[in-house]
XYZ file of N, CA and C in Angstrom:
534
model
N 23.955 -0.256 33.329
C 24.395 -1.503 32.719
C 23.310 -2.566 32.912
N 22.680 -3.353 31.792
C 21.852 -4.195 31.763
C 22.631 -5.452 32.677
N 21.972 -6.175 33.277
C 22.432 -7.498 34.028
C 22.681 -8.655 33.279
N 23.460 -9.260 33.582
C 24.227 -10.413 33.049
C 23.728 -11.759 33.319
N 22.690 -11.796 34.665
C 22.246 -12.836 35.258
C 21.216 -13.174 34.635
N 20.880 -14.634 34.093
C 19.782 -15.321 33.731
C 19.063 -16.261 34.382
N 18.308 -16.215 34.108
C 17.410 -17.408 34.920
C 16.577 -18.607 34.174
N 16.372 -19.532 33.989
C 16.105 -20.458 33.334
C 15.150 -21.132 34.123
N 13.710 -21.080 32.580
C 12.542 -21.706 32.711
C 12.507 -22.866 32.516
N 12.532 -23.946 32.493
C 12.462 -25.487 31.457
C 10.832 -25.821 31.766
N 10.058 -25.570 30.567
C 8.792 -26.303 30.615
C 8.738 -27.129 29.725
N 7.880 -28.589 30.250
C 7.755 -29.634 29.078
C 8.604 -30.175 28.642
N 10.114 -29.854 29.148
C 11.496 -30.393 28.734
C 12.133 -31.171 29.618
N 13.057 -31.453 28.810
C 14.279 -32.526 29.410
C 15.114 -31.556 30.083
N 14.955 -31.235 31.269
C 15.385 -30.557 32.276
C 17.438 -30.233 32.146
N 17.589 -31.403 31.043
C 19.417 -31.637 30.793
C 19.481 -30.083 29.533
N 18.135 -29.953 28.847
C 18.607 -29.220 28.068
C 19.031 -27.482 28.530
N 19.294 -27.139 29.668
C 19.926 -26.195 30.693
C 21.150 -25.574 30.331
N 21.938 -27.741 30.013
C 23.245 -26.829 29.817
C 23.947 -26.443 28.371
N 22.548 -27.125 28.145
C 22.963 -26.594 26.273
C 22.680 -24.841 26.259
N 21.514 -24.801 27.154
C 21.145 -22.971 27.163
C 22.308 -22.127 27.655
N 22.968 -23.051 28.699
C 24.116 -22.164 29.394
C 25.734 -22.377 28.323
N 25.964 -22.854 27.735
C 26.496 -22.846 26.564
C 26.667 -21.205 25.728
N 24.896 -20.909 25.525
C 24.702 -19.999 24.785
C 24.791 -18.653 25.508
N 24.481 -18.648 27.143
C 24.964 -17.766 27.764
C 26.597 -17.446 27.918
N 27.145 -18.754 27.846
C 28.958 -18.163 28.238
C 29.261 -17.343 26.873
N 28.444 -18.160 25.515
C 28.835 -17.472 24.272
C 28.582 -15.586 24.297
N 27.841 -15.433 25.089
C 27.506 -14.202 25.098
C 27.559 -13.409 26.550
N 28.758 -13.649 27.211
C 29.231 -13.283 28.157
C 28.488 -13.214 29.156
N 27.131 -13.922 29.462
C 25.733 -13.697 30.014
C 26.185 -14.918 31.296
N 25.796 -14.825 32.626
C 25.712 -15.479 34.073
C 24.680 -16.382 34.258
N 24.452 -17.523 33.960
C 23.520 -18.958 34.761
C 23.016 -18.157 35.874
N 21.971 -17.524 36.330
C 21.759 -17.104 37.592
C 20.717 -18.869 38.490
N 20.190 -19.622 37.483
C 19.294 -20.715 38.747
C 18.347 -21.295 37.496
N 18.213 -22.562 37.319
C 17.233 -23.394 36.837
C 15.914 -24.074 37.293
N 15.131 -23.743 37.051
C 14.017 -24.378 37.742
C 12.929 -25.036 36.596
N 12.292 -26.358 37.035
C 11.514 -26.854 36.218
C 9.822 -26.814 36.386
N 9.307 -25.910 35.367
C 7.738 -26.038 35.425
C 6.867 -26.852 34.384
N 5.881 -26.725 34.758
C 4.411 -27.680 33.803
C 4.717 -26.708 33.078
N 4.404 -26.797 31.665
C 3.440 -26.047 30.454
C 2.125 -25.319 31.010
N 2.313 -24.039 30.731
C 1.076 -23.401 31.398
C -0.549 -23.587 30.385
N -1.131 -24.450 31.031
C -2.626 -24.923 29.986
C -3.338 -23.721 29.654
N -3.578 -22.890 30.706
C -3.951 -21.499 29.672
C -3.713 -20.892 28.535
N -2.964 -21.218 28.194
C -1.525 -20.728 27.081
C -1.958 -21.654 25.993
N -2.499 -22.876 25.708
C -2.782 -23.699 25.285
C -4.215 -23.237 23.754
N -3.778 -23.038 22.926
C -4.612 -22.918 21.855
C -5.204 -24.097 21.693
N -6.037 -24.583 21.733
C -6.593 -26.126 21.294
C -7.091 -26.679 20.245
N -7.859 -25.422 19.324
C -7.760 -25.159 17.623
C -6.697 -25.743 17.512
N -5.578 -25.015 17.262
C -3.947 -25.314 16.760
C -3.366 -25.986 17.125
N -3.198 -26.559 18.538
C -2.620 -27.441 19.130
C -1.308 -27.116 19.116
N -1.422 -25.463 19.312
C -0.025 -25.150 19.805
C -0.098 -24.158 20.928
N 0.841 -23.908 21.469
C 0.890 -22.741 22.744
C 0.889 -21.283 22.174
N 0.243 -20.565 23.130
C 0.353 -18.998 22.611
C 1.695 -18.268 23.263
N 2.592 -18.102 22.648
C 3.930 -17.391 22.472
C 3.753 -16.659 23.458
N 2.861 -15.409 23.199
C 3.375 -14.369 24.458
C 2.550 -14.883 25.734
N 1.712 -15.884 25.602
C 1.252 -16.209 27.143
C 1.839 -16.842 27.675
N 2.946 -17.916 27.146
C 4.018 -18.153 28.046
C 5.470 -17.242 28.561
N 5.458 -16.703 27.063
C 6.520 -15.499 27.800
C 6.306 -14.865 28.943
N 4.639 -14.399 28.971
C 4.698 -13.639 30.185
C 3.865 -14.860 31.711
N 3.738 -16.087 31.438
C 4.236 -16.932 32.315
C 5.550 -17.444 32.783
N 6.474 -17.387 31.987
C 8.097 -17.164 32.551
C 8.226 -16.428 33.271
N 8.114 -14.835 32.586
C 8.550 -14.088 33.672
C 8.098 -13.779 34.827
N 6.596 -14.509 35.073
C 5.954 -14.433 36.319
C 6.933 -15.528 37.167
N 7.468 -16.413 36.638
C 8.202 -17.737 37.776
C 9.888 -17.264 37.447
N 9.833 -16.239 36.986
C 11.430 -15.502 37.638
C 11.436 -14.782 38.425
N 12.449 -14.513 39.157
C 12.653 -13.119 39.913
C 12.851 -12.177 39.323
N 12.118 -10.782 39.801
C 12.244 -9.798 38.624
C 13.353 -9.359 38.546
N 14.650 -9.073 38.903
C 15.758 -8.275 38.905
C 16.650 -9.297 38.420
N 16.362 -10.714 37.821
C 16.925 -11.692 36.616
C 16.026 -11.328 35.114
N 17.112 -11.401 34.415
C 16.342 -11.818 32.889
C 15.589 -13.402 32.967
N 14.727 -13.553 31.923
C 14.283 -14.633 31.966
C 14.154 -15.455 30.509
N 14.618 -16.891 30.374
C 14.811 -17.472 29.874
C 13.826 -18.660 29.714
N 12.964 -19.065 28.893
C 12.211 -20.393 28.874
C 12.373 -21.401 28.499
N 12.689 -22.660 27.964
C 13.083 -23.388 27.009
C 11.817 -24.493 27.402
N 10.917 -24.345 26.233
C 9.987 -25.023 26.309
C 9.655 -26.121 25.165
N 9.324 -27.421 25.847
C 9.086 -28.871 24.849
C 7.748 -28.803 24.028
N 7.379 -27.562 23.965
C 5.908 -27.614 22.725
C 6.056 -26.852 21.247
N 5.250 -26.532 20.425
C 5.046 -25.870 19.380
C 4.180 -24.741 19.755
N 5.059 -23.422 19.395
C 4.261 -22.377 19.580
C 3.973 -21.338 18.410
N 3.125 -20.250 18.863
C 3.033 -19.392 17.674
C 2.840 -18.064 18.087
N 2.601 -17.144 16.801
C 2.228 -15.524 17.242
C 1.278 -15.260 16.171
N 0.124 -15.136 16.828
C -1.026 -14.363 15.584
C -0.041 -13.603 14.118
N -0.276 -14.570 13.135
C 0.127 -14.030 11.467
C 1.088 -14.890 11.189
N 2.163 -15.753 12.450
C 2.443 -16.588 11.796
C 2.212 -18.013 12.317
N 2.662 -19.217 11.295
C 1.984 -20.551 11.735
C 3.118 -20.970 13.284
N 4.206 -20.123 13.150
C 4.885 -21.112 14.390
C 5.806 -20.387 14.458
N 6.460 -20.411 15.642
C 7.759 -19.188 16.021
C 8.770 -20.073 16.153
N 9.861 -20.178 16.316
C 11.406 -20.958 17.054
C 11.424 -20.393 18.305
N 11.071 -18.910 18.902
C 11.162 -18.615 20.030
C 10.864 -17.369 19.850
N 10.408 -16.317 20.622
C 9.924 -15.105 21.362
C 10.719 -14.646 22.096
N 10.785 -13.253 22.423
C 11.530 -12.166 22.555
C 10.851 -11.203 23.229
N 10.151 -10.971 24.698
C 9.516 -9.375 25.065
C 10.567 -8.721 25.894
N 11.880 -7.865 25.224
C 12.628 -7.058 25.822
C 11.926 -6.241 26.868
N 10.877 -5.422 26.636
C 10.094 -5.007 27.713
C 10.270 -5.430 29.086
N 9.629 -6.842 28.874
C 9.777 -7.758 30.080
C 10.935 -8.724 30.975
N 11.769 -8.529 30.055
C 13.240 -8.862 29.797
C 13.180 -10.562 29.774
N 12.269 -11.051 28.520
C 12.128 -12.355 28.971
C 12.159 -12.820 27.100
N 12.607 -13.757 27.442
C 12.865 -14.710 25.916
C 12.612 -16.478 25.771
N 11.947 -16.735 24.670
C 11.238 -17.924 25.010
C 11.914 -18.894 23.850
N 12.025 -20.111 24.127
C 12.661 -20.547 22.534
C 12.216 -21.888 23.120
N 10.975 -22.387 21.803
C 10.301 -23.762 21.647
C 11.287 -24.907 20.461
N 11.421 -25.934 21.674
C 12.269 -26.972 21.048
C 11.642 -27.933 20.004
N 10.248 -27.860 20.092
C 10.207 -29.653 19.058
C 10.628 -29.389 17.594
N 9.936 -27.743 16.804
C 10.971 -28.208 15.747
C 12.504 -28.132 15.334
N 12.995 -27.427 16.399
C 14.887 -27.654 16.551
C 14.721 -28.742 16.058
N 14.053 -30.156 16.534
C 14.463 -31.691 16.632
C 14.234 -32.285 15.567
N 13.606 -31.200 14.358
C 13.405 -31.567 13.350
C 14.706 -32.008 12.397
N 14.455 -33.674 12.325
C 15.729 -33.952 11.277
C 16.615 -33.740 11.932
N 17.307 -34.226 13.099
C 18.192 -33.462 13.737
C 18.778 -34.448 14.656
N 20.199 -34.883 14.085
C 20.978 -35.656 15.103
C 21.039 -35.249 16.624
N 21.292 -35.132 17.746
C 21.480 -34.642 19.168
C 22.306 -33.173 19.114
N 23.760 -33.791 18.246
C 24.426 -32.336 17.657
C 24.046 -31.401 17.427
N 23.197 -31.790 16.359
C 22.588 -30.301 15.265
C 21.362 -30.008 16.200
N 20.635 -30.517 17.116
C 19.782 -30.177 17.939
C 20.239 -29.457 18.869
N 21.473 -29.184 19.639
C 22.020 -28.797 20.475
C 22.423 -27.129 19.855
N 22.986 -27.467 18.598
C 23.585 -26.561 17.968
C 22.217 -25.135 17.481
N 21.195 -25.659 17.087
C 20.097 -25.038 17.036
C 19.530 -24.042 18.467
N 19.669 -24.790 18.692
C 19.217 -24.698 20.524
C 20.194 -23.339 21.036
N 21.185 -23.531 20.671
C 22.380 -22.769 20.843
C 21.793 -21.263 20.519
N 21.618 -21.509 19.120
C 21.673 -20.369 18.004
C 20.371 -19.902 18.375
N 19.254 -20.430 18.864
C 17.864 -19.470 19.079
C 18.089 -18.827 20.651
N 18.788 -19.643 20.971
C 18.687 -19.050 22.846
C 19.603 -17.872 22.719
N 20.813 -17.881 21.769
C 21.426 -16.592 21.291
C 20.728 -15.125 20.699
N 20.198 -15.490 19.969
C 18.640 -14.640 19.317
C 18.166 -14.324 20.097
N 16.940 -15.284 20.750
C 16.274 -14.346 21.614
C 16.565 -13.549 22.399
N 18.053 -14.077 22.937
C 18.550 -12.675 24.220
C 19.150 -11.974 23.409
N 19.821 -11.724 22.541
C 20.312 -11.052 21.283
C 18.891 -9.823 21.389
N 17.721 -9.919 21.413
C 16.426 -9.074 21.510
C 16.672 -8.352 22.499
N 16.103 -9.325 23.594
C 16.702 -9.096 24.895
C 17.186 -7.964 24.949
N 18.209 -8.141 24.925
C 19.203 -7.166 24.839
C 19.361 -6.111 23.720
N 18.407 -5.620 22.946
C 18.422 -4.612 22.266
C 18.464 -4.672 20.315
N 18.949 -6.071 20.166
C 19.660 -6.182 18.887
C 17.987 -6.721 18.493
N 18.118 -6.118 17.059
C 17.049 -6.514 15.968
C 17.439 -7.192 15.089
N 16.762 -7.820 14.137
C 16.749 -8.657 13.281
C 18.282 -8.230 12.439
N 19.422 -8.653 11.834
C 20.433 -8.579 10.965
C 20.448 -8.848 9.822
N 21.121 -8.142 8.730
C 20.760 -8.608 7.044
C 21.705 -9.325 7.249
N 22.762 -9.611 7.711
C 24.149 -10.755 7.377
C 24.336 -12.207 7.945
N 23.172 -13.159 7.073
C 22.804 -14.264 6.760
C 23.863 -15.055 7.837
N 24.579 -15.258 8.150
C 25.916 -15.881 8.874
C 25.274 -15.442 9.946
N 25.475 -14.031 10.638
C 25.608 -13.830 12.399
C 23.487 -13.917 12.618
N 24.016 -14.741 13.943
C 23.172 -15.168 14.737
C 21.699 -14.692 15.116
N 21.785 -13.659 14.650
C 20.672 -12.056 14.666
C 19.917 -12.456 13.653
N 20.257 -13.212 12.683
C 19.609 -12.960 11.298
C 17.881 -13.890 11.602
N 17.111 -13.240 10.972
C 15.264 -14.260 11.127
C 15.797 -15.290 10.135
N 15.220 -16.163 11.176
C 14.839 -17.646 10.848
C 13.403 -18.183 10.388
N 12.722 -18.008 9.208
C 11.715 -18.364 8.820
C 11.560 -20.309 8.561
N 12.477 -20.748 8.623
C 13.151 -22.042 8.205
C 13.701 -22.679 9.338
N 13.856 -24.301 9.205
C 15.406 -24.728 10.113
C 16.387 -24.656 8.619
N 16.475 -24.745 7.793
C 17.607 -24.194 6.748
C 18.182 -22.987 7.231
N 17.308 -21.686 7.348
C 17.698 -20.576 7.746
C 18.547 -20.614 9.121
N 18.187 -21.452 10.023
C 18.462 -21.741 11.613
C 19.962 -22.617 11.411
N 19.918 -23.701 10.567
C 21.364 -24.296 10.272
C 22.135 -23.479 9.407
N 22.326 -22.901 8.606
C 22.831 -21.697 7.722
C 23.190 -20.705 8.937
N 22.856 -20.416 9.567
C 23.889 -19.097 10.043
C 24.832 -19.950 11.320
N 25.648 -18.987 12.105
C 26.289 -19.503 13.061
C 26.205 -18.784 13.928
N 26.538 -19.475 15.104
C 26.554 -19.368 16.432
C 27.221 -18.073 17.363
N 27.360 -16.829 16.201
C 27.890 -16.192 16.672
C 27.779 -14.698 16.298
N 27.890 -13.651 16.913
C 27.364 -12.202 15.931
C 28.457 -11.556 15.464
N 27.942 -10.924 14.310
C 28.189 -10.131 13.498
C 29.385 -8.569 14.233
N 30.255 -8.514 13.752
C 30.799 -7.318 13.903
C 29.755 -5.982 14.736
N 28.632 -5.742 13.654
C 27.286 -4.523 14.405
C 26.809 -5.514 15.393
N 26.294 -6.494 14.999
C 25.801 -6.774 16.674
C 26.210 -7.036 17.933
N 27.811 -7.418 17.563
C 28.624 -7.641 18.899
C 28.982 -6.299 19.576
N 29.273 -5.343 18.601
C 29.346 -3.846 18.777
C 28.142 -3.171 19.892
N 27.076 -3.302 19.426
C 25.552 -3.175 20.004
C 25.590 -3.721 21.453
N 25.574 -4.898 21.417
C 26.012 -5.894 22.625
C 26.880 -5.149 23.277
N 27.907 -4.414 23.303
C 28.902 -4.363 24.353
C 28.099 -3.293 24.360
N 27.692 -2.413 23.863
C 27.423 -0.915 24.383
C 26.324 -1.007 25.248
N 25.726 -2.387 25.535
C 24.409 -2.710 26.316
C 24.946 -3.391 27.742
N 26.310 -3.379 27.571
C 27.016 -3.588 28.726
C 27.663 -4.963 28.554
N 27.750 -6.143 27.709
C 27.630 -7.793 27.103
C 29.215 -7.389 26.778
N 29.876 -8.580 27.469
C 31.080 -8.846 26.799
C 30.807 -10.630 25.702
N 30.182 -10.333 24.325
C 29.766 -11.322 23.917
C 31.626 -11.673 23.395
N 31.513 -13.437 23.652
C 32.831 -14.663 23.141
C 32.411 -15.226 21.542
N 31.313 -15.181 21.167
C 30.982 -15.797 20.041
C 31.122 -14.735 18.756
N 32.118 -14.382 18.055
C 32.324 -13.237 17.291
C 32.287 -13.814 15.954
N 31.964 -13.362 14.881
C 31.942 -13.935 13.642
C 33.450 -13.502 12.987
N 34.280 -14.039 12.098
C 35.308 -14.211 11.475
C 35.154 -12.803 10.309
């Protein structure tokens, strides 16, 4: 049985945004294991782009977790992955670690719909995490987000197959689609 316990990175952030992440853990039957707040790792730092490199912070998270927690990042920069211009967040199941960059959540975005975003990528990435791939059914939570249209358009919750998936990975996920 995969572990339930998470651990939470906050880099570059408003250290409050924790309990918006833990939100997205109760949605998915997943355990708050401990919050801790770090710098933005400057290595990681593309300076061309003036954005962060995706998997060099992923695998700076999981260096400032304990290994026998999953790991969680929620970081205040713009990041990317060689091919595309910018990610919402990263995913190395391998490593059991998932990354989700806030500034463009905040795009256009009352506190609500920022929260609500926030919600829906920290769902995703451990949604990886945990085994589940990308979903064709536009609504559950699984589905790629190329857009924040795409990111406000679905909801906060999975799909019949992915909640299915989820439990067989050991996840008693609460957020079920209608």
């Amino acid at each position: 049985m995969a572990t339930r316990r998470v651990a939470i990175a906050i880099l570059g952030e408003d250290p409050r945004v924790a309990s918006v992440a833990a939100e997205a853990l109760e949605l998915m039957g997943l355990e708050l294991a401990g919050v801790k707040v770090h710098s933005v790792p400057v290595p990681c730092l593309d300076e061309a782009r003036e954005q962060l490199r995706a998997e060099c912070v992923a695998a700076f998270v999981r260096s400032v977790v304990e290994e026998s927690l999953v790991a969680l990042g929620i970081v205040g920069a713009d990041a990317y992955v060689p091919g595309l211009n910018f990610v919402f967040g990263l995913a190395l199941p391998s490593l059991r670690v998932a990354t989700v960059y806030t500034p463009r959540l905040r795009i256009g975005a009352s506190y609500n719909l920022f929260r609500e975003r926030l919600v829906k990528e920290v769902m995703h990435e451990l949604g990886h995490v945990y085994g589940l791939s990308h979903c064709p059914n536009r609504l559950c939570v699984m589905s790629f987000s190329n857009s924040l249209l795409e990111v406000d358009m679905k909801r906060p919750a999975f799909c019949r197959r992915c909640a299915s998936l989820l439990r067989r990975a050991g996840l008693e996920p609460r957020a079920l689609l209608e």
